[in-house]
Protein backbone atom coordinates (compact mmCIF):
# COMPACT_ATOMS: atom_id res chain seq x y z
CA UNK A 1 0.00 0.00 0.00
CA UNK A 2 1.29 3.45 -0.87
CA UNK A 3 -0.25 6.57 0.64
CA UNK A 4 -0.59 9.98 -0.97
CA UNK A 5 -1.97 13.05 0.78
CA UNK A 6 -3.56 15.71 -1.40
CA UNK A 7 -3.62 18.89 0.68
CA UNK A 8 -6.04 21.56 -0.48
CA UNK A 9 -5.17 24.17 2.13
CA UNK A 10 -4.04 27.60 1.05
CA UNK A 11 -2.00 27.90 4.25
CA UNK A 12 0.80 25.60 5.34
CA UNK A 13 0.92 24.53 8.97
CA UNK A 14 -2.80 24.99 9.50
CA UNK A 15 -5.31 22.76 11.25
CA UNK A 16 -5.78 20.47 8.27
CA UNK A 17 -2.07 19.84 7.96
CA UNK A 18 -1.81 19.37 11.74
CA UNK A 19 -4.25 16.46 11.50
CA UNK A 20 -2.21 14.97 8.65
CA UNK A 21 1.00 15.39 10.66
CA UNK A 22 -0.55 13.58 13.62
CA UNK A 23 -2.03 10.85 11.45
CA UNK A 24 1.03 10.05 9.39
CA UNK A 25 3.87 10.85 11.81
CA UNK A 26 5.35 7.35 11.55
CA UNK A 27 3.77 6.15 8.32
CA UNK A 28 5.53 6.37 4.97
CA UNK A 29 3.63 8.64 2.58
CA UNK A 30 3.96 11.33 -0.04
CA UNK A 31 2.29 14.76 0.00
CA UNK A 32 1.12 17.11 -2.67
CA UNK A 33 0.40 20.67 -1.58
CA UNK A 34 -1.95 21.81 -4.32
CA UNK A 35 -1.27 25.47 -3.47
CA UNK A 36 2.37 24.93 -4.50
CA UNK A 37 1.33 24.04 -8.05
CA UNK A 38 -0.12 25.93 -10.94
CA UNK A 39 -3.33 24.31 -12.17
CA UNK A 40 -5.30 25.91 -14.99
CA UNK A 41 -9.05 26.13 -14.51
CA UNK A 42 -10.99 23.77 -16.71
CA UNK A 43 -12.41 24.99 -19.99
CA UNK A 44 -15.22 22.58 -20.70
CA UNK A 45 -14.63 21.18 -24.16
CA UNK A 46 -16.29 17.79 -23.63
CA UNK A 47 -18.70 18.35 -26.47
CA UNK A 48 -16.38 19.87 -29.06
CA UNK A 49 -15.13 17.92 -32.05
CA UNK A 50 -11.48 18.29 -31.03
CA UNK A 51 -11.99 17.72 -27.30
CA UNK A 52 -9.88 19.32 -24.62
CA UNK A 53 -6.90 21.44 -25.53
CA UNK A 54 -3.77 20.74 -23.48
CA UNK A 55 -3.10 23.15 -20.62
CA UNK A 56 0.39 24.38 -19.86
CA UNK A 57 0.44 23.75 -16.12
CA UNK A 58 1.57 21.35 -13.39
CA UNK A 59 -1.43 19.03 -13.59
CA UNK A 60 0.23 16.20 -15.56
CA UNK A 61 2.95 15.95 -12.87
CA UNK A 62 0.33 15.93 -10.10
CA UNK A 63 -1.72 13.31 -11.93
CA UNK A 64 1.30 11.02 -12.39
CA UNK A 65 2.06 11.16 -8.67
CA UNK A 66 -1.61 10.61 -7.87
CA UNK A 67 -1.87 7.56 -10.11
CA UNK A 68 1.22 5.99 -8.52
CA UNK A 69 -0.53 5.51 -5.15
CA UNK A 70 -3.41 3.31 -4.08
CA UNK A 71 -4.51 5.04 -0.85
CA UNK A 72 -5.33 8.71 -1.12
CA UNK A 73 -6.08 11.07 1.74
CA UNK A 74 -7.86 14.18 0.54
CA UNK A 75 -7.49 16.98 3.10
CA UNK A 76 -9.13 20.36 2.85
CA UNK A 77 -10.44 23.06 5.12
CA UNK A 78 -14.08 23.96 4.69
CA UNK A 79 -14.02 27.22 2.71
CA UNK A 80 -17.38 28.89 2.23
CA UNK A 81 -19.10 25.57 2.96
CA UNK A 82 -17.20 23.65 0.29
CA UNK A 83 -13.76 22.34 -0.56
CA UNK A 84 -10.92 24.75 -1.18
CA UNK A 85 -10.50 26.22 -4.65
CA UNK A 86 -7.23 24.28 -5.01
CA UNK A 87 -9.01 20.98 -4.34
CA UNK A 88 -11.90 21.87 -6.63
CA UNK A 89 -9.50 22.60 -9.50
CA UNK A 90 -7.86 19.22 -8.91
CA UNK A 91 -11.19 17.43 -9.34
CA UNK A 92 -12.44 19.64 -12.18
CA UNK A 93 -9.48 18.63 -14.32
CA UNK A 94 -10.58 14.98 -14.12
CA UNK A 95 -13.14 15.91 -16.80
CA UNK A 96 -10.25 16.49 -19.18
CA UNK A 97 -8.23 13.42 -18.23
CA UNK A 98 -11.20 11.05 -18.23
CA UNK A 99 -11.27 11.70 -21.97
CA UNK A 100 -7.51 11.66 -22.55
CA UNK A 101 -6.60 8.49 -24.48
CA UNK A 102 -3.16 8.32 -22.83
CA UNK A 103 -4.85 7.43 -19.54
CA UNK A 104 -7.42 4.88 -18.58
CA UNK A 105 -8.30 7.17 -15.71
CA UNK A 106 -11.62 5.69 -14.64
CA UNK A 107 -10.16 2.16 -14.50
CA UNK A 108 -7.11 3.51 -12.67
CA UNK A 109 -9.27 5.35 -10.16
CA UNK A 110 -11.34 2.26 -9.43
CA UNK A 111 -8.22 0.66 -7.91
CA UNK A 112 -7.89 3.37 -5.28
CA UNK A 113 -9.28 3.88 -1.80
CA UNK A 114 -9.85 7.27 -0.23
CA UNK A 115 -10.03 8.93 3.14
CA UNK A 116 -11.22 12.53 3.58
CA UNK A 117 -10.18 15.04 6.22
CA UNK A 118 -12.10 18.29 6.50
CA UNK A 119 -11.45 20.96 9.10
CA UNK A 120 -14.22 23.41 9.82
CA UNK A 121 -15.36 25.91 12.39
CA UNK A 122 -18.67 27.63 11.78
CA UNK A 123 -20.93 27.02 13.81
CA UNK A 124 -21.15 23.24 14.09
CA UNK A 125 -18.40 21.72 11.96
CA UNK A 126 -20.13 18.35 11.69
CA UNK A 127 -23.34 19.86 10.38
CA UNK A 128 -21.72 22.39 8.04
CA UNK A 129 -19.14 19.96 6.60
CA UNK A 130 -21.47 17.02 5.92
CA UNK A 131 -22.56 18.35 2.48
CA UNK A 132 -18.88 18.44 1.50
CA UNK A 133 -18.45 14.84 2.68
CA UNK A 134 -21.45 13.95 0.50
CA UNK A 135 -19.81 15.71 -2.44
CA UNK A 136 -16.63 13.64 -1.98
CA UNK A 137 -18.80 10.52 -1.75
CA UNK A 138 -20.53 11.35 -5.05
CA UNK A 139 -17.19 12.05 -6.76
CA UNK A 140 -15.73 8.75 -5.55
CA UNK A 141 -18.85 6.83 -6.47
CA UNK A 142 -18.84 8.27 -9.98
CA UNK A 143 -15.29 7.10 -10.72
CA UNK A 144 -15.28 3.93 -8.61
CA UNK A 145 -12.94 4.97 -5.79
CA UNK A 146 -13.62 3.06 -2.57
CA UNK A 147 -14.51 5.63 0.12
CA UNK A 148 -13.12 4.26 3.39
CA UNK A 149 -13.88 6.98 5.95
CA UNK A 150 -13.97 10.68 6.71
CA UNK A 151 -12.95 12.89 9.59
CA UNK A 152 -14.34 16.32 10.36
CA UNK A 153 -12.11 18.29 12.69
CA UNK A 154 -13.07 21.42 14.60
CA UNK A 155 -10.62 24.29 14.33
CA UNK A 156 -10.36 27.87 13.18
CA UNK A 157 -7.20 29.53 14.45
CA UNK A 158 -3.85 27.75 14.04
CA UNK A 159 -3.51 24.74 16.37
CA UNK A 160 -7.19 24.80 17.44
CA UNK A 161 -7.47 21.29 16.04
CA UNK A 162 -5.11 20.01 18.73
CA UNK A 163 -7.90 20.48 21.27
CA UNK A 164 -10.46 18.48 19.28
CA UNK A 165 -10.35 15.22 21.20
CA UNK A 166 -12.85 13.46 18.91
CA UNK A 167 -10.79 14.22 15.81
CA UNK A 168 -7.57 13.16 17.52
CA UNK A 169 -9.18 9.90 18.65
CA UNK A 170 -10.25 9.16 15.08
CA UNK A 171 -6.71 9.95 13.90
CA UNK A 172 -5.48 7.20 16.24
CA UNK A 173 -8.01 4.74 14.79
CA UNK A 174 -6.90 5.59 11.26
CA UNK A 175 -3.24 5.24 12.23
CA UNK A 176 -3.84 1.68 13.35
CA UNK A 177 -5.73 0.83 10.15
CA UNK A 178 -3.15 2.48 7.88
CA UNK A 179 -0.25 0.79 9.69
CA UNK A 180 -1.96 -2.59 9.33
CA UNK A 181 -2.61 -1.96 5.63
CA UNK A 182 0.98 -0.83 5.10
CA UNK A 183 2.32 -4.05 6.62
CA UNK A 184 0.34 -6.27 4.22
mmCIF file of C-alpha atoms in Angstrom:
data_model
loop_
_atom_site.group_PDB
_atom_site.id
_atom_site.type_symbol
_atom_site.label_atom_id
_atom_site.label_comp_id
_atom_site.label_asym_id
_atom_site.label_seq_id
_atom_site.Cartn_x
_atom_site.Cartn_y
_atom_site.Cartn_z
ATOM 1 C CA UNK A 1 0.000 0.000 0.000
ATOM 2 C CA UNK A 2 1.287 3.453 -0.865
ATOM 3 C CA UNK A 3 -0.253 6.572 0.637
ATOM 4 C CA UNK A 4 -0.593 9.980 -0.967
ATOM 5 C CA UNK A 5 -1.972 13.051 0.776
ATOM 6 C CA UNK A 6 -3.562 15.710 -1.399
ATOM 7 C CA UNK A 7 -3.618 18.891 0.676
ATOM 8 C CA UNK A 8 -6.039 21.556 -0.482
ATOM 9 C CA UNK A 9 -5.173 24.174 2.133
ATOM 10 C CA UNK A 10 -4.044 27.605 1.052
ATOM 11 C CA UNK A 11 -2.000 27.896 4.250
ATOM 12 C CA UNK A 12 0.804 25.595 5.344
ATOM 13 C CA UNK A 13 0.921 24.527 8.967
ATOM 14 C CA UNK A 14 -2.801 24.994 9.495
ATOM 15 C CA UNK A 15 -5.306 22.764 11.247
ATOM 16 C CA UNK A 16 -5.781 20.471 8.266
ATOM 17 C CA UNK A 17 -2.071 19.836 7.962
ATOM 18 C CA UNK A 18 -1.814 19.369 11.745
ATOM 19 C CA UNK A 19 -4.249 16.464 11.504
ATOM 20 C CA UNK A 20 -2.212 14.968 8.651
ATOM 21 C CA UNK A 21 0.997 15.386 10.659
ATOM 22 C CA UNK A 22 -0.549 13.577 13.615
ATOM 23 C CA UNK A 23 -2.032 10.854 11.452
ATOM 24 C CA UNK A 24 1.033 10.048 9.394
ATOM 25 C CA UNK A 25 3.868 10.845 11.811
ATOM 26 C CA UNK A 26 5.350 7.350 11.548
ATOM 27 C CA UNK A 27 3.768 6.147 8.322
ATOM 28 C CA UNK A 28 5.531 6.372 4.968
ATOM 29 C CA UNK A 29 3.625 8.635 2.584
ATOM 30 C CA UNK A 30 3.960 11.334 -0.039
ATOM 31 C CA UNK A 31 2.291 14.755 -0.004
ATOM 32 C CA UNK A 32 1.125 17.113 -2.668
ATOM 33 C CA UNK A 33 0.400 20.671 -1.583
ATOM 34 C CA UNK A 34 -1.948 21.807 -4.317
ATOM 35 C CA UNK A 35 -1.268 25.468 -3.470
ATOM 36 C CA UNK A 36 2.366 24.926 -4.502
ATOM 37 C CA UNK A 37 1.329 24.036 -8.050
ATOM 38 C CA UNK A 38 -0.122 25.931 -10.945
ATOM 39 C CA UNK A 39 -3.334 24.311 -12.168
ATOM 40 C CA UNK A 40 -5.295 25.912 -14.988
ATOM 41 C CA UNK A 41 -9.053 26.126 -14.509
ATOM 42 C CA UNK A 42 -10.988 23.768 -16.714
ATOM 43 C CA UNK A 43 -12.407 24.991 -19.989
ATOM 44 C CA UNK A 44 -15.223 22.577 -20.696
ATOM 45 C CA UNK A 45 -14.627 21.183 -24.157
ATOM 46 C CA UNK A 46 -16.286 17.794 -23.627
ATOM 47 C CA UNK A 47 -18.700 18.349 -26.473
ATOM 48 C CA UNK A 48 -16.384 19.871 -29.060
ATOM 49 C CA UNK A 49 -15.127 17.916 -32.050
ATOM 50 C CA UNK A 50 -11.482 18.293 -31.029
ATOM 51 C CA UNK A 51 -11.988 17.723 -27.299
ATOM 52 C CA UNK A 52 -9.884 19.316 -24.624
ATOM 53 C CA UNK A 53 -6.897 21.436 -25.527
ATOM 54 C CA UNK A 54 -3.773 20.745 -23.482
ATOM 55 C CA UNK A 55 -3.099 23.151 -20.624
ATOM 56 C CA UNK A 56 0.390 24.380 -19.856
ATOM 57 C CA UNK A 57 0.442 23.747 -16.116
ATOM 58 C CA UNK A 58 1.567 21.354 -13.390
ATOM 59 C CA UNK A 59 -1.430 19.033 -13.593
ATOM 60 C CA UNK A 60 0.230 16.196 -15.557
ATOM 61 C CA UNK A 61 2.949 15.946 -12.873
ATOM 62 C CA UNK A 62 0.331 15.926 -10.098
ATOM 63 C CA UNK A 63 -1.720 13.309 -11.929
ATOM 64 C CA UNK A 64 1.304 11.020 -12.395
ATOM 65 C CA UNK A 65 2.058 11.156 -8.665
ATOM 66 C CA UNK A 66 -1.609 10.611 -7.866
ATOM 67 C CA UNK A 67 -1.872 7.560 -10.111
ATOM 68 C CA UNK A 68 1.222 5.986 -8.521
ATOM 69 C CA UNK A 69 -0.532 5.514 -5.148
ATOM 70 C CA UNK A 70 -3.413 3.315 -4.083
ATOM 71 C CA UNK A 71 -4.506 5.039 -0.853
ATOM 72 C CA UNK A 72 -5.334 8.709 -1.121
ATOM 73 C CA UNK A 73 -6.082 11.065 1.739
ATOM 74 C CA UNK A 74 -7.861 14.182 0.539
ATOM 75 C CA UNK A 75 -7.492 16.977 3.101
ATOM 76 C CA UNK A 76 -9.129 20.364 2.850
ATOM 77 C CA UNK A 77 -10.435 23.057 5.119
ATOM 78 C CA UNK A 78 -14.079 23.960 4.689
ATOM 79 C CA UNK A 79 -14.015 27.221 2.714
ATOM 80 C CA UNK A 80 -17.380 28.894 2.232
ATOM 81 C CA UNK A 81 -19.101 25.569 2.957
ATOM 82 C CA UNK A 82 -17.195 23.652 0.293
ATOM 83 C CA UNK A 83 -13.760 22.337 -0.561
ATOM 84 C CA UNK A 84 -10.918 24.750 -1.176
ATOM 85 C CA UNK A 85 -10.501 26.223 -4.655
ATOM 86 C CA UNK A 86 -7.233 24.279 -5.005
ATOM 87 C CA UNK A 87 -9.007 20.981 -4.338
ATOM 88 C CA UNK A 88 -11.902 21.865 -6.634
ATOM 89 C CA UNK A 89 -9.501 22.597 -9.503
ATOM 90 C CA UNK A 90 -7.860 19.221 -8.914
ATOM 91 C CA UNK A 91 -11.186 17.429 -9.343
ATOM 92 C CA UNK A 92 -12.436 19.637 -12.179
ATOM 93 C CA UNK A 93 -9.482 18.627 -14.316
ATOM 94 C CA UNK A 94 -10.576 14.984 -14.118
ATOM 95 C CA UNK A 95 -13.144 15.907 -16.795
ATOM 96 C CA UNK A 96 -10.250 16.490 -19.175
ATOM 97 C CA UNK A 97 -8.232 13.416 -18.231
ATOM 98 C CA UNK A 98 -11.201 11.050 -18.229
ATOM 99 C CA UNK A 99 -11.270 11.699 -21.975
ATOM 100 C CA UNK A 100 -7.510 11.657 -22.551
ATOM 101 C CA UNK A 101 -6.602 8.490 -24.478
ATOM 102 C CA UNK A 102 -3.163 8.324 -22.830
ATOM 103 C CA UNK A 103 -4.851 7.433 -19.536
ATOM 104 C CA UNK A 104 -7.423 4.881 -18.585
ATOM 105 C CA UNK A 105 -8.305 7.173 -15.715
ATOM 106 C CA UNK A 106 -11.619 5.692 -14.645
ATOM 107 C CA UNK A 107 -10.156 2.163 -14.504
ATOM 108 C CA UNK A 108 -7.110 3.507 -12.673
ATOM 109 C CA UNK A 109 -9.272 5.349 -10.155
ATOM 110 C CA UNK A 110 -11.339 2.262 -9.435
ATOM 111 C CA UNK A 111 -8.222 0.657 -7.910
ATOM 112 C CA UNK A 112 -7.891 3.374 -5.276
ATOM 113 C CA UNK A 113 -9.275 3.879 -1.803
ATOM 114 C CA UNK A 114 -9.848 7.272 -0.230
ATOM 115 C CA UNK A 115 -10.033 8.934 3.139
ATOM 116 C CA UNK A 116 -11.218 12.527 3.578
ATOM 117 C CA UNK A 117 -10.180 15.043 6.221
ATOM 118 C CA UNK A 118 -12.105 18.288 6.500
ATOM 119 C CA UNK A 119 -11.450 20.962 9.096
ATOM 120 C CA UNK A 120 -14.222 23.408 9.818
ATOM 121 C CA UNK A 121 -15.356 25.911 12.390
ATOM 122 C CA UNK A 122 -18.669 27.626 11.782
ATOM 123 C CA UNK A 123 -20.930 27.021 13.810
ATOM 124 C CA UNK A 124 -21.154 23.244 14.087
ATOM 125 C CA UNK A 125 -18.400 21.716 11.957
ATOM 126 C CA UNK A 126 -20.129 18.352 11.685
ATOM 127 C CA UNK A 127 -23.338 19.865 10.385
ATOM 128 C CA UNK A 128 -21.719 22.390 8.038
ATOM 129 C CA UNK A 129 -19.137 19.961 6.596
ATOM 130 C CA UNK A 130 -21.467 17.023 5.918
ATOM 131 C CA UNK A 131 -22.558 18.347 2.479
ATOM 132 C CA UNK A 132 -18.881 18.436 1.500
ATOM 133 C CA UNK A 133 -18.451 14.843 2.678
ATOM 134 C CA UNK A 134 -21.448 13.953 0.495
ATOM 135 C CA UNK A 135 -19.805 15.712 -2.443
ATOM 136 C CA UNK A 136 -16.635 13.638 -1.983
ATOM 137 C CA UNK A 137 -18.796 10.520 -1.745
ATOM 138 C CA UNK A 138 -20.529 11.345 -5.047
ATOM 139 C CA UNK A 139 -17.190 12.046 -6.758
ATOM 140 C CA UNK A 140 -15.733 8.752 -5.546
ATOM 141 C CA UNK A 141 -18.854 6.828 -6.472
ATOM 142 C CA UNK A 142 -18.843 8.265 -9.984
ATOM 143 C CA UNK A 143 -15.289 7.099 -10.720
ATOM 144 C CA UNK A 144 -15.284 3.931 -8.608
ATOM 145 C CA UNK A 145 -12.936 4.969 -5.788
ATOM 146 C CA UNK A 146 -13.620 3.065 -2.569
ATOM 147 C CA UNK A 147 -14.511 5.627 0.124
ATOM 148 C CA UNK A 148 -13.123 4.262 3.394
ATOM 149 C CA UNK A 149 -13.879 6.984 5.947
ATOM 150 C CA UNK A 150 -13.967 10.684 6.711
ATOM 151 C CA UNK A 151 -12.945 12.886 9.590
ATOM 152 C CA UNK A 152 -14.344 16.323 10.361
ATOM 153 C CA UNK A 153 -12.105 18.285 12.688
ATOM 154 C CA UNK A 154 -13.067 21.420 14.599
ATOM 155 C CA UNK A 155 -10.625 24.289 14.327
ATOM 156 C CA UNK A 156 -10.359 27.868 13.178
ATOM 157 C CA UNK A 157 -7.195 29.533 14.455
ATOM 158 C CA UNK A 158 -3.853 27.747 14.043
ATOM 159 C CA UNK A 159 -3.507 24.741 16.367
ATOM 160 C CA UNK A 160 -7.186 24.803 17.436
ATOM 161 C CA UNK A 161 -7.469 21.286 16.043
ATOM 162 C CA UNK A 162 -5.106 20.012 18.727
ATOM 163 C CA UNK A 163 -7.902 20.484 21.275
ATOM 164 C CA UNK A 164 -10.461 18.482 19.276
ATOM 165 C CA UNK A 165 -10.355 15.219 21.200
ATOM 166 C CA UNK A 166 -12.852 13.455 18.907
ATOM 167 C CA UNK A 167 -10.791 14.222 15.813
ATOM 168 C CA UNK A 168 -7.568 13.163 17.521
ATOM 169 C CA UNK A 169 -9.179 9.897 18.654
ATOM 170 C CA UNK A 170 -10.251 9.163 15.080
ATOM 171 C CA UNK A 171 -6.713 9.952 13.898
ATOM 172 C CA UNK A 172 -5.483 7.203 16.242
ATOM 173 C CA UNK A 173 -8.010 4.745 14.786
ATOM 174 C CA UNK A 174 -6.897 5.585 11.263
ATOM 175 C CA UNK A 175 -3.236 5.243 12.233
ATOM 176 C CA UNK A 176 -3.843 1.681 13.348
ATOM 177 C CA UNK A 177 -5.731 0.826 10.151
ATOM 178 C CA UNK A 178 -3.151 2.485 7.881
ATOM 179 C CA UNK A 179 -0.251 0.791 9.686
ATOM 180 C CA UNK A 180 -1.959 -2.586 9.329
ATOM 181 C CA UNK A 181 -2.611 -1.960 5.635
ATOM 182 C CA UNK A 182 0.983 -0.830 5.100
ATOM 183 C CA UNK A 183 2.320 -4.048 6.618
ATOM 184 C CA UNK A 184 0.338 -6.271 4.220
#
